[in-house]
Coordinates of C-alpha atoms in Angstrom, one line a residue:
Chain A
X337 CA 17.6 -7.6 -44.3
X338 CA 18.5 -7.8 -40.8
X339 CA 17.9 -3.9 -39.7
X340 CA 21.7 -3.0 -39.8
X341 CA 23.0 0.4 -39.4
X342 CA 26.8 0.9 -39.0
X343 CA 27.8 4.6 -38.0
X344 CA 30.3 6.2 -39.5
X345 CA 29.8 5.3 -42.8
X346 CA 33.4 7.3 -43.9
X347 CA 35.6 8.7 -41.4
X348 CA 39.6 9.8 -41.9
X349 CA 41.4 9.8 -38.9
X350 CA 45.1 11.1 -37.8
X351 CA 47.5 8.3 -36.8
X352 CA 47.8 7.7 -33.2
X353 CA 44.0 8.4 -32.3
X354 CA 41.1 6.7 -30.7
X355 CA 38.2 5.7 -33.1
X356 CA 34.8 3.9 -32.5
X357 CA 32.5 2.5 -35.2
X358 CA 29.1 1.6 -33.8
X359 CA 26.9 -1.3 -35.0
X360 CA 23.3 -1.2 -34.0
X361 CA 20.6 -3.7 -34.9
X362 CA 16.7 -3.6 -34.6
X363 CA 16.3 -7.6 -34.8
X364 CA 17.4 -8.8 -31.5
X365 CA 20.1 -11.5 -32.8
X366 CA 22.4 -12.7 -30.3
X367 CA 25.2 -12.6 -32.6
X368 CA 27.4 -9.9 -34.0
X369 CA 30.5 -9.7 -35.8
X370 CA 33.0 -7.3 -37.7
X371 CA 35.1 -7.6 -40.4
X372 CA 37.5 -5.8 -42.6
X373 CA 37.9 -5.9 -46.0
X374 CA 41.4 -5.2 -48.0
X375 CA 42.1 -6.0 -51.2
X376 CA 43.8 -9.6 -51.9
X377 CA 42.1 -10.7 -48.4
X378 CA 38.4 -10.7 -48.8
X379 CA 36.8 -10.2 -45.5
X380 CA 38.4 -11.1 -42.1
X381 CA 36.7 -11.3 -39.1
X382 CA 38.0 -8.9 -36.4
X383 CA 35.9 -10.0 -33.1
X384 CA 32.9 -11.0 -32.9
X385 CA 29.8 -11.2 -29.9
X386 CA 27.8 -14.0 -29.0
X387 CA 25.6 -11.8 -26.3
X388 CA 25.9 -8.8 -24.2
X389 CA 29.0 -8.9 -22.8
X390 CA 30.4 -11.8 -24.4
X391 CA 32.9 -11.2 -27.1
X392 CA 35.9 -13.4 -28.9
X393 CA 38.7 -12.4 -31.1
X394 CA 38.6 -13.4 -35.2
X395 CA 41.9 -14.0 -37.1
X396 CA 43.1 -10.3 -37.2
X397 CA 41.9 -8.8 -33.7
X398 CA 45.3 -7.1 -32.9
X399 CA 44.6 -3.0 -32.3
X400 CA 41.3 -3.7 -32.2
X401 CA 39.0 -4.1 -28.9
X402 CA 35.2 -4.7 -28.9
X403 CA 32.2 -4.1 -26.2
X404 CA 28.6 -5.0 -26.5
X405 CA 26.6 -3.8 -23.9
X406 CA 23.3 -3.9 -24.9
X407 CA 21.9 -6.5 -27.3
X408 CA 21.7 -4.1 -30.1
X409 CA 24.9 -2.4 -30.2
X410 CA 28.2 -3.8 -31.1
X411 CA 31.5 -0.9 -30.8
X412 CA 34.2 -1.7 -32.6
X413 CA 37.3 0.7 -31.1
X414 CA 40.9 1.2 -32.6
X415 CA 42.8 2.0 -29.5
X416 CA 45.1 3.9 -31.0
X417 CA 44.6 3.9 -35.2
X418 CA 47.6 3.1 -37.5
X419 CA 47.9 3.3 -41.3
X420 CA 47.5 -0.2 -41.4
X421 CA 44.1 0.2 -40.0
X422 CA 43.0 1.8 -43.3
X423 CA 40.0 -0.7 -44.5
X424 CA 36.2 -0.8 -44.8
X425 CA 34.6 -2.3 -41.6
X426 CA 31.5 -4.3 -42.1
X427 CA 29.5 -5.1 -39.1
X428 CA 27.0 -8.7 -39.4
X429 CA 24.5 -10.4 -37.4
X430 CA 23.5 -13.9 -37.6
X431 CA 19.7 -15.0 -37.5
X432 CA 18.1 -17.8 -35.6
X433 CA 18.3 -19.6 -38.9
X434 CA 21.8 -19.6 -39.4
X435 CA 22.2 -16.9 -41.6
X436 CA 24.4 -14.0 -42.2
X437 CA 23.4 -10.1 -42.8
X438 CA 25.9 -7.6 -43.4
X439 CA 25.7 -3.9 -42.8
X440 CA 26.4 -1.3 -45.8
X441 CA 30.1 -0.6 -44.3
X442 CA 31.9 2.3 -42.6
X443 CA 35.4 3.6 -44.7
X444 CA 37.8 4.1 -42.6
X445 CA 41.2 5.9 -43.5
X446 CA 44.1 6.6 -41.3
X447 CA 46.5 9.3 -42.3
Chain B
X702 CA 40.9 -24.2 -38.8
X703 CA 38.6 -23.6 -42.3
X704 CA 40.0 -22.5 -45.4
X705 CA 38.2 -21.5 -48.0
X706 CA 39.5 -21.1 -52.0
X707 CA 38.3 -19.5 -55.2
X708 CA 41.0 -20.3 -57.4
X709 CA 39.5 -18.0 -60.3
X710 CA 40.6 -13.9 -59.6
X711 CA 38.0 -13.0 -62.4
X712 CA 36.0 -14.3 -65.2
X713 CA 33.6 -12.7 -68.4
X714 CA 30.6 -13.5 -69.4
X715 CA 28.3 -12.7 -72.3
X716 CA 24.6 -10.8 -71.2
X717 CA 22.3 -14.2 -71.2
X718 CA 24.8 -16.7 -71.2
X719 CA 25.1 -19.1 -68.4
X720 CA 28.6 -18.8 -66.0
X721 CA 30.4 -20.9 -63.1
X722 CA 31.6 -19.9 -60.0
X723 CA 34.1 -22.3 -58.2
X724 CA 34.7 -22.7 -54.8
X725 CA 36.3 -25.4 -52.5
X726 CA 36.4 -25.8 -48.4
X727 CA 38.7 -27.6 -46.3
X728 CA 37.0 -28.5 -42.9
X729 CA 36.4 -31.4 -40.4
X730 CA 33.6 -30.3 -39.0
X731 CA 30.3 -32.3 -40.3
X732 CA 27.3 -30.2 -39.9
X733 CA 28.1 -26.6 -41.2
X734 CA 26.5 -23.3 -43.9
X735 CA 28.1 -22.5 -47.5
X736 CA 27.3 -19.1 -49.1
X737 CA 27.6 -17.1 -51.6
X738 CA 27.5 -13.7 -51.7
X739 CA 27.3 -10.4 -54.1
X740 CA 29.5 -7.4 -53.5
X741 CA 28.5 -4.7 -56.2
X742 CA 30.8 -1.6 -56.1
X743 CA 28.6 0.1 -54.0
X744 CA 30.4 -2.8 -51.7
X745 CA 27.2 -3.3 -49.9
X746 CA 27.3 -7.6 -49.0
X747 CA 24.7 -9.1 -50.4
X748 CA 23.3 -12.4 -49.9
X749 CA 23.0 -14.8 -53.0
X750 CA 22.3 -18.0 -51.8
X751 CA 22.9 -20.7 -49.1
X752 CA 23.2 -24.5 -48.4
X753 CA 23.2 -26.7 -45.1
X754 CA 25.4 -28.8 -45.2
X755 CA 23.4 -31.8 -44.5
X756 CA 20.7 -31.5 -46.9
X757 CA 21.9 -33.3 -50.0
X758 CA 19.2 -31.2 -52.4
X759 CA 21.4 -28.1 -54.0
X760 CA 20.0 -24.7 -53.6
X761 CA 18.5 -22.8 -56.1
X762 CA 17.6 -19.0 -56.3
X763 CA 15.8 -17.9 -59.4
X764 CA 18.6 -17.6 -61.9
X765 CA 20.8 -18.9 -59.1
X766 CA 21.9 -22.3 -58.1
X767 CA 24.9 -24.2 -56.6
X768 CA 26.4 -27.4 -57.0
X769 CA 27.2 -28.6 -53.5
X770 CA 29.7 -32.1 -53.5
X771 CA 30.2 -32.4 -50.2
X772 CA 32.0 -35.4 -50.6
X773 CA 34.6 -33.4 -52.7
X774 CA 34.4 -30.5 -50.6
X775 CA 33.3 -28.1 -53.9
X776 CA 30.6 -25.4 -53.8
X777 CA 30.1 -23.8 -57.2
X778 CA 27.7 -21.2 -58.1
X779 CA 25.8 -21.3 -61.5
X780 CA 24.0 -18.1 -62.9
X781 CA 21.9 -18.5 -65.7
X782 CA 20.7 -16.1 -68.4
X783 CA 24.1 -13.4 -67.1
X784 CA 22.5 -10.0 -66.5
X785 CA 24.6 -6.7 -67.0
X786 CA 23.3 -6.5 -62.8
X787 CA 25.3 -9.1 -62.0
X788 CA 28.6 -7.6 -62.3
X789 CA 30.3 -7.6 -59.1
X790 CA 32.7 -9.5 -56.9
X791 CA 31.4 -12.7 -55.6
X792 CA 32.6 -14.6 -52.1
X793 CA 32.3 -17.9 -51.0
X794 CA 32.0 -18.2 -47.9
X795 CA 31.5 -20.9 -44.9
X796 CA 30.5 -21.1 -41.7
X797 CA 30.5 -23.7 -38.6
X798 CA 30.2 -22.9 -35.0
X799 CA 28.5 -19.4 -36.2
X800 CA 32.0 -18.1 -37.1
X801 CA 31.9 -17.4 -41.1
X802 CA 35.2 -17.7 -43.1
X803 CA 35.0 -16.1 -46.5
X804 CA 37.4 -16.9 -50.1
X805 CA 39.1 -13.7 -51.5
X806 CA 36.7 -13.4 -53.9
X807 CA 35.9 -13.7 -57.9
X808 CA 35.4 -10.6 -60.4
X809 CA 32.9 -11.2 -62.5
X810 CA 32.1 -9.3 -65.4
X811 CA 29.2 -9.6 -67.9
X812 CA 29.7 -8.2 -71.5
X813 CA 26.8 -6.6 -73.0

């Protein structure tokens, strides 16, 4: 358990607005990621942080943009949200150790 | 880049019966992480079990254990004595240069 918490856990959205999903951690790892998850595609990784201020696109970082800064938060924001965007977001650190700890997921849907 | 596969969409198992998991990697990397990992349908990630790549010993969990081939780029997952718990979906996943790529994922069901 890597003190996750992602925030909101379930949110529906209009098509064309701004939305945030927030990431905190109480651990102090210097890495942070998110992901979606559709069906067919398991989970793809969206951006992810490798310390304050210091963030890299994944595979499927289009409409997406990321800040981090403070250690503990990670802000995952959908400019402007499309259908498309529909997905559950999980938000990860990694531990000294080389490990992976997911958060319990924020449900997105755009309508 | 890394590819992961799980060639199996789903499989059944009966309650205490022992059940595979298959996954295979394609990288050229040399020193990298293989997990697996439990999604429930509360969808909540869970950690199963992991494996550096340079330790040649495979990792065991309790009921769980994998059989790392490096050679052959294969990292199955074996669970022994099935519980009706451990229906869920289960990832492989692998990682290198802390960036993890993940398999789409196997269904597992266990029959009571």
């Amino acid at each position: 358990d890597a003190g996750i918490t992602q925030s909101p856990r379930h949110k529906v959205t209009e098509t064309g607005t701004p939305v945030t999903l927030r990431c905190h951690q109480t651990e102090n790892h210097r890495y942070m990621y998110w992901y979606r998850q559709d069906p067919g595609h398991g989970l793809r990784l969206i951006h992810y942080s490798y310390g304050v201020k210091d963030t890299d696109k994944g595979e499927v970082s289009d409409g997406y943009s990321v800040s981090r800064s403070k250690t503990e938060d990670f802000l995952l924001t959908l400019e402007s949200a499309t259908s498309s965007q529909t997905s559950v977001y999980f938000c990860a650190t990694q531990t000294p150790g080389n490990t992976i700890y997911f958060g319990e997921g924020s449900w997105l849907t755009v309508v | 880049a890394q590819t992961v596969t799980q060639s199996q969409p789903e499989m059944s198992v009966q309650e205490a019966e022992t059940v595979t998991l298959s996954c295979t990697y394609d990288t050229s990397e040399n020193n990298y992480y293989l997990f697996w990992y439990k999604q429930p349908p509360s969808r909540q990630m869970i950690l199963v079990i992991r494996q550096e790549a340079y330790k040649q010993q495979n990792a065991t969990e309790n009921r769980f254990s994998v059989n790392f081939q490096k050679a052959a780029k294969s990292f199955s997952l074996k669970i022994s004595d099935s519980q009706l718990g451990d229906t869920a979906m289960y990832f492989c996943a692998f990682m290198s240069n802390s960036k993890l790529t993940f398999g789409k994922g196997i269904t597992l069901s266990v029959r009571p």
